[in-house]
Short mmCIF file of C-alpha atoms in Angstrom, two decimals:
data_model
loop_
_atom_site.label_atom_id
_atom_site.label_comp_id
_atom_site.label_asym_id
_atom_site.label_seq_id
_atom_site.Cartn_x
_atom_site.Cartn_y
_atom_site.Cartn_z
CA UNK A 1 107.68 122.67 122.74
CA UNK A 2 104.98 123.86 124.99
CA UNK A 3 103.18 125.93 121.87
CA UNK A 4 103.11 122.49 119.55
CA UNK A 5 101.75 121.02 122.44
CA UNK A 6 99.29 123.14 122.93
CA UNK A 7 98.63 122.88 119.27
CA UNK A 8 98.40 118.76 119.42
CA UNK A 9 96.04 119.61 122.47
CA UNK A 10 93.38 121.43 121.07
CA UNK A 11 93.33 119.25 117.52
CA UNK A 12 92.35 116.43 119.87
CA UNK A 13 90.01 118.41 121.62
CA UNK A 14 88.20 120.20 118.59
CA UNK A 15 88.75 117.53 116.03
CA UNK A 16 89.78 114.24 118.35
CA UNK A 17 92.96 113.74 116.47
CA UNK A 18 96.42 114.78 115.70
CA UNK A 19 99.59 114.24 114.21
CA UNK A 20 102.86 114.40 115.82
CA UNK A 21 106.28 114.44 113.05
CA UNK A 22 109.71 114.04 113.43
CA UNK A 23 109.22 110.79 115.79
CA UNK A 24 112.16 108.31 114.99
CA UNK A 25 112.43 105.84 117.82
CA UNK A 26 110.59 104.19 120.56
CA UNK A 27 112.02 106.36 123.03
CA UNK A 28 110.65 109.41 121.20
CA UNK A 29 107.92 108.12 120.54
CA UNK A 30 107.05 107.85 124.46
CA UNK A 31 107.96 110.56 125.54
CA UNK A 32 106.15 112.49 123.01
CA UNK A 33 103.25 110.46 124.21
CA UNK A 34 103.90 110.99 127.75
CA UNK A 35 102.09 114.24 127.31
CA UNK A 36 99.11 112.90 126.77
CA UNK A 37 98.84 110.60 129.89
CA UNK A 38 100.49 107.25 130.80
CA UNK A 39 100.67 104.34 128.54
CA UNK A 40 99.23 101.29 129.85
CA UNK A 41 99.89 97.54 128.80
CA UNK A 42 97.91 96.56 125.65
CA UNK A 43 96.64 92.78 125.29
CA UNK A 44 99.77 91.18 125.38
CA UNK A 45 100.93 93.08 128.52
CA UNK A 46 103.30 95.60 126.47
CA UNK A 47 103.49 98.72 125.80
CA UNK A 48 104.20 98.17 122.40
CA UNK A 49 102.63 96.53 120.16
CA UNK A 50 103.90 95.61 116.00
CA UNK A 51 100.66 95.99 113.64
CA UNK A 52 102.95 93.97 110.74
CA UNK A 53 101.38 91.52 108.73
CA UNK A 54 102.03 88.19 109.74
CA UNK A 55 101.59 84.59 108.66
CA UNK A 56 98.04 82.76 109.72
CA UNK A 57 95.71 85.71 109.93
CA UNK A 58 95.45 85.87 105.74
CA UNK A 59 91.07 85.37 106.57
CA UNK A 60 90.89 87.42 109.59
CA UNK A 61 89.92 91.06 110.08
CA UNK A 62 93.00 91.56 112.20
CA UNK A 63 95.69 94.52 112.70
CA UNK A 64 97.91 91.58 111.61
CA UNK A 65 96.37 90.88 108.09
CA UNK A 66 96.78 93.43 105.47
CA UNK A 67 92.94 93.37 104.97
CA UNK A 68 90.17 95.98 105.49
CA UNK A 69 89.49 96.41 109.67
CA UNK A 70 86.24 97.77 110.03
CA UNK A 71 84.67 100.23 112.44
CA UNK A 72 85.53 100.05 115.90
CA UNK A 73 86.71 101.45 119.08
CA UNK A 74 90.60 99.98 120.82
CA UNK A 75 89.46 97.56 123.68
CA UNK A 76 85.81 98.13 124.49
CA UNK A 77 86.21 95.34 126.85
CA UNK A 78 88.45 97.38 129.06
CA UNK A 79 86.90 99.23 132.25
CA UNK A 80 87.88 102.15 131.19
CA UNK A 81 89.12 101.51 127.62
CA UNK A 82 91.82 103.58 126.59
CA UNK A 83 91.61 107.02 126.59
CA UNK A 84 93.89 107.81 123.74
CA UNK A 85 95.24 105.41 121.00
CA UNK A 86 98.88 106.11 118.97
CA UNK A 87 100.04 104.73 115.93
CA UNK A 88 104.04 105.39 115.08
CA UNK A 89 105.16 104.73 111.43
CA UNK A 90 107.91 103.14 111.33
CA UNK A 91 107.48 101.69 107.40
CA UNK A 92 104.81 103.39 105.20
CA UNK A 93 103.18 101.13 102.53
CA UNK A 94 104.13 101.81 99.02
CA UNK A 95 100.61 100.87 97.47
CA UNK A 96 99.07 103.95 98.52
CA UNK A 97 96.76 102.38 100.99
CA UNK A 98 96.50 101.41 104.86
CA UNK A 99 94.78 103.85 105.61
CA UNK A 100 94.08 104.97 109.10
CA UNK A 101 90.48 106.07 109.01
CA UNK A 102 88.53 108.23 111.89
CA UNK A 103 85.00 109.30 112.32
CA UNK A 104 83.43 111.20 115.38
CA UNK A 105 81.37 108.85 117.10
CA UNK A 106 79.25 111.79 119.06
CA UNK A 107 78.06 112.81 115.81
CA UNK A 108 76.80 109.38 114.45
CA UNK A 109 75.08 109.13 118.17
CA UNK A 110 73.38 112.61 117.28
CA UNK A 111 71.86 111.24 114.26
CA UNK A 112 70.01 108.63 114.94
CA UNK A 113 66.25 108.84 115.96
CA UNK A 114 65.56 109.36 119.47
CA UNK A 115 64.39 105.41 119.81
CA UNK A 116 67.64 104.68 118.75
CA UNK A 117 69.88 106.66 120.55
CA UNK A 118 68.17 105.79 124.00
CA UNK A 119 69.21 101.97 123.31
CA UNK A 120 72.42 102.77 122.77
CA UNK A 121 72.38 104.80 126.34
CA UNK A 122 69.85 101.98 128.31
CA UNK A 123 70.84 98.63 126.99
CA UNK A 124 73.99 96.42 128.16
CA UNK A 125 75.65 94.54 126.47
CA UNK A 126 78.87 91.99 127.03
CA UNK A 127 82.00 93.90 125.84
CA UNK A 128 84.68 90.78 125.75
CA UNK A 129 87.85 91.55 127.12
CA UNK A 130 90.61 89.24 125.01
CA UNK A 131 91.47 89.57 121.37
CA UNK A 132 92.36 86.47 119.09
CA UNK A 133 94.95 85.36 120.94
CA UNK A 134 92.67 85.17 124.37
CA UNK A 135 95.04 87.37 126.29
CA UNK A 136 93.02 90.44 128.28
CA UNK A 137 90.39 91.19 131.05
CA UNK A 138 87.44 89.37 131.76
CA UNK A 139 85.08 92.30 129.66
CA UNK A 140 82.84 94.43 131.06
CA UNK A 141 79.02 95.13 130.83
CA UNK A 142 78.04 98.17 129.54
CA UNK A 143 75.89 100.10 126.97
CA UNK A 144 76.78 101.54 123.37
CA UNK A 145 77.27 104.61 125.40
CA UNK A 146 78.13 104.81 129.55
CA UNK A 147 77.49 107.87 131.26
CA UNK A 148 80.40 108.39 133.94
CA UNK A 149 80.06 109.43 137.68
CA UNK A 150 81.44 112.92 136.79
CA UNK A 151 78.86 113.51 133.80
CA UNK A 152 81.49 112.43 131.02
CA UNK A 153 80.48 109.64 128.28
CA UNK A 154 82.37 106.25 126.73
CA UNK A 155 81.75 105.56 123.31
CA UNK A 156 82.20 101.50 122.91
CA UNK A 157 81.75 100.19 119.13
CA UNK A 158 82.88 97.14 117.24
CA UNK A 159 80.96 96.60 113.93
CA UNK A 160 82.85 93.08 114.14
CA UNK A 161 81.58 92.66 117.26
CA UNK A 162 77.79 93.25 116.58
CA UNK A 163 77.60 91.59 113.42
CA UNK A 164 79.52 88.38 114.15
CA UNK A 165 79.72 88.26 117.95
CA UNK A 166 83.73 88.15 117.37
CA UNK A 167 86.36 91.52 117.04
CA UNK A 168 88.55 89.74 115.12
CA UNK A 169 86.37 87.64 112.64
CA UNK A 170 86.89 85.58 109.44
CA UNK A 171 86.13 87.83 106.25
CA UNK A 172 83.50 85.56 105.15
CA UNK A 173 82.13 85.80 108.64
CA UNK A 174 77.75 84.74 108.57
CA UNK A 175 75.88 84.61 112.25
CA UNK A 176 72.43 84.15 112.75
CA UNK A 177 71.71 87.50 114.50
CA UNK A 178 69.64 85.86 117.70
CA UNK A 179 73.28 84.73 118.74
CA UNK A 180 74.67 88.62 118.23
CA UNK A 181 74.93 90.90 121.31
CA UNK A 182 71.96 93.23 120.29
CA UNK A 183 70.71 91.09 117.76
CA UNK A 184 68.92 92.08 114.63
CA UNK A 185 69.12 96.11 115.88
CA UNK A 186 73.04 95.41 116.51
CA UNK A 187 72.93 94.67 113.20
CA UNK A 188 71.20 97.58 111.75
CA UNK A 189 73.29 100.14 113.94
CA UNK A 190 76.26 98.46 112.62
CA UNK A 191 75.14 98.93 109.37
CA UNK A 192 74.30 102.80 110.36
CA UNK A 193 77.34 103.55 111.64
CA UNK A 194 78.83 101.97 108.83
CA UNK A 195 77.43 104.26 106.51
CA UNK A 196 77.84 107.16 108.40
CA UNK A 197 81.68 106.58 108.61
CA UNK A 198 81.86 106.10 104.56
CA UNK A 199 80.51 109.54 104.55
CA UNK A 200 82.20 111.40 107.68
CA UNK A 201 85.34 109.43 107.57
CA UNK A 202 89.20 110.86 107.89
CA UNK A 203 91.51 109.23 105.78
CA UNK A 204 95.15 109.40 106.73
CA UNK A 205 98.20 107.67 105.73
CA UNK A 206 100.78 108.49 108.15
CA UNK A 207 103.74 109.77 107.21
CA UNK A 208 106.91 107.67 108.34
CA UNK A 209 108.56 108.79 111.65
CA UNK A 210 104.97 110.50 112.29
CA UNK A 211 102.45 109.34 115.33
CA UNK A 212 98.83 109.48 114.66
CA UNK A 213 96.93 110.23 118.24
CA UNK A 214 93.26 109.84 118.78
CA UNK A 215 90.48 110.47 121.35
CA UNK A 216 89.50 106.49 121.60
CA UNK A 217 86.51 107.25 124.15
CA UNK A 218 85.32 109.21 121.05
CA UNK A 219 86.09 108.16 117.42
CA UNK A 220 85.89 105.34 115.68
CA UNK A 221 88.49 104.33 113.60
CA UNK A 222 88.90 101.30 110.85
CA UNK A 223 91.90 100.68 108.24
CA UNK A 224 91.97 100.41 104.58
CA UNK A 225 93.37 97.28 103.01
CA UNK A 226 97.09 97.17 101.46
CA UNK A 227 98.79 95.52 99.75
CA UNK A 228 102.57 96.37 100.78
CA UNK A 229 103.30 93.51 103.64
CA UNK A 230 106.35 95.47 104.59
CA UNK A 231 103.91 98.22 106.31
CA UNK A 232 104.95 98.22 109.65
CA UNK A 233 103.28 100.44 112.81
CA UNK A 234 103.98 100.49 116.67
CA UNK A 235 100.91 100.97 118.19
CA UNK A 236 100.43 102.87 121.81
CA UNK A 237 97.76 103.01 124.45
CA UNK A 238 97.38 105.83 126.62
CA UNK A 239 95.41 106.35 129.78
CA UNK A 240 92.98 109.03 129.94
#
């Protein structure tokens, strides 16, 4: 046990992911986790959380809908956010999609131009704290990128977020970008990063009784849309 998790330990430090199989229950599936670090109440106060499709989110962008979730990083609003995310598969789609899709973050920050990167570092911006349902923190204030006391960076992100001053938006979604959070540049990084994760992006579809984990104070992730409204995932957050 302690070589695979040494294995799991350095994919998420070299790459920022990894998978964990042969995961069948909840119970497993936390103590697998427990490795990693605690998990901490999501939204809702839970542990758990069901990304299912559901009735009344059919125009959203929401882990609820079955349509495409764009770029973003799990609770930005949190102080810290999260420092690891989990998805459990518990019933794999059968259309071939629902993707979960990753991108290093540090590398997207690395290409922009230097005027660019130092507004993600020097300008604050209103991270909310509550999803659709209103249920969360108050949000923090913070740049695109906060440099911790002990020298160690947060990645925050939400293409949703930037482009329609909401994280869980209708699809048809128009704002006038002087009521955005960074305004016409939020816009244009979103569009960067956008492009960048088309081209750097990880595409998995994870295998039933698997657990994707991720470094969520470094990637970005987004989901494919499906089709298959029996997909069902149990979603984990895990302290740093």
């Amino acid at each position: 046990m302690s070589t695979a998790l040494d294995v799991h330990t350095w994919e998420l430090a070299e790459r920022g992911y990894t998978v964990l199989d042969g995961i069948r229950t909840d119970e497993e599936a936390a103590a697998a986790l427990h490795a990693f670090g605690d998990l901490i109440p999501q939204y809702d106060g839970a542990l758990r959380y069901q990304v299912k499709a559901a009735p009344g989110f059919e125009e959203r962008r929401y882990s609820k809908s079955v349509n495409t979730i764009l770029v973003h990083t799990e609770a930005p609003g949190w102080n810290p956010p999260p420092g690891y995310l989990a998805l459990h598969c518990r019933v794999q789609a059968t259309c071939g999609s629902g993707h979960t899709e990753l991108a290093d973050m540090r590398r997207f920050v690395e290409s922009l131009s230097d005027g660019d990167r130092a507004v993600l570092y020097e300008r604050e911006i209103e991270w909310l704290g509550h999803n659709t349902g209103g249920v969360g923190t108050e949000g923090v204030r913070r740049p695109v990128v906060e440099r911790t006391a002990d020298g160690e960076e947060i990645l925050r992100f939400s293409y949703n977020l930037l482009t329609t001053g909401q994280y869980d938006p209708p699809v048809d979604a128009s704002v006038d970008a002087s009521e955005l959070p960074l305004g016409s540049f939020g816009v244009h990084l979103a569009e960067q990063a956008e492009e960048f994760f088309r081209q750097e992006k990880v595409s998995v579809l994870i295998p039933e009784d698997s657990v994707l984990v991720w470094d969520n104070q470094r990637m970005v992730h987004a989901r494919s849309a499906y089709r298959d409204a029996k997909r069902h995932l149990t979603r984990y957050w895990i302290a740093a």
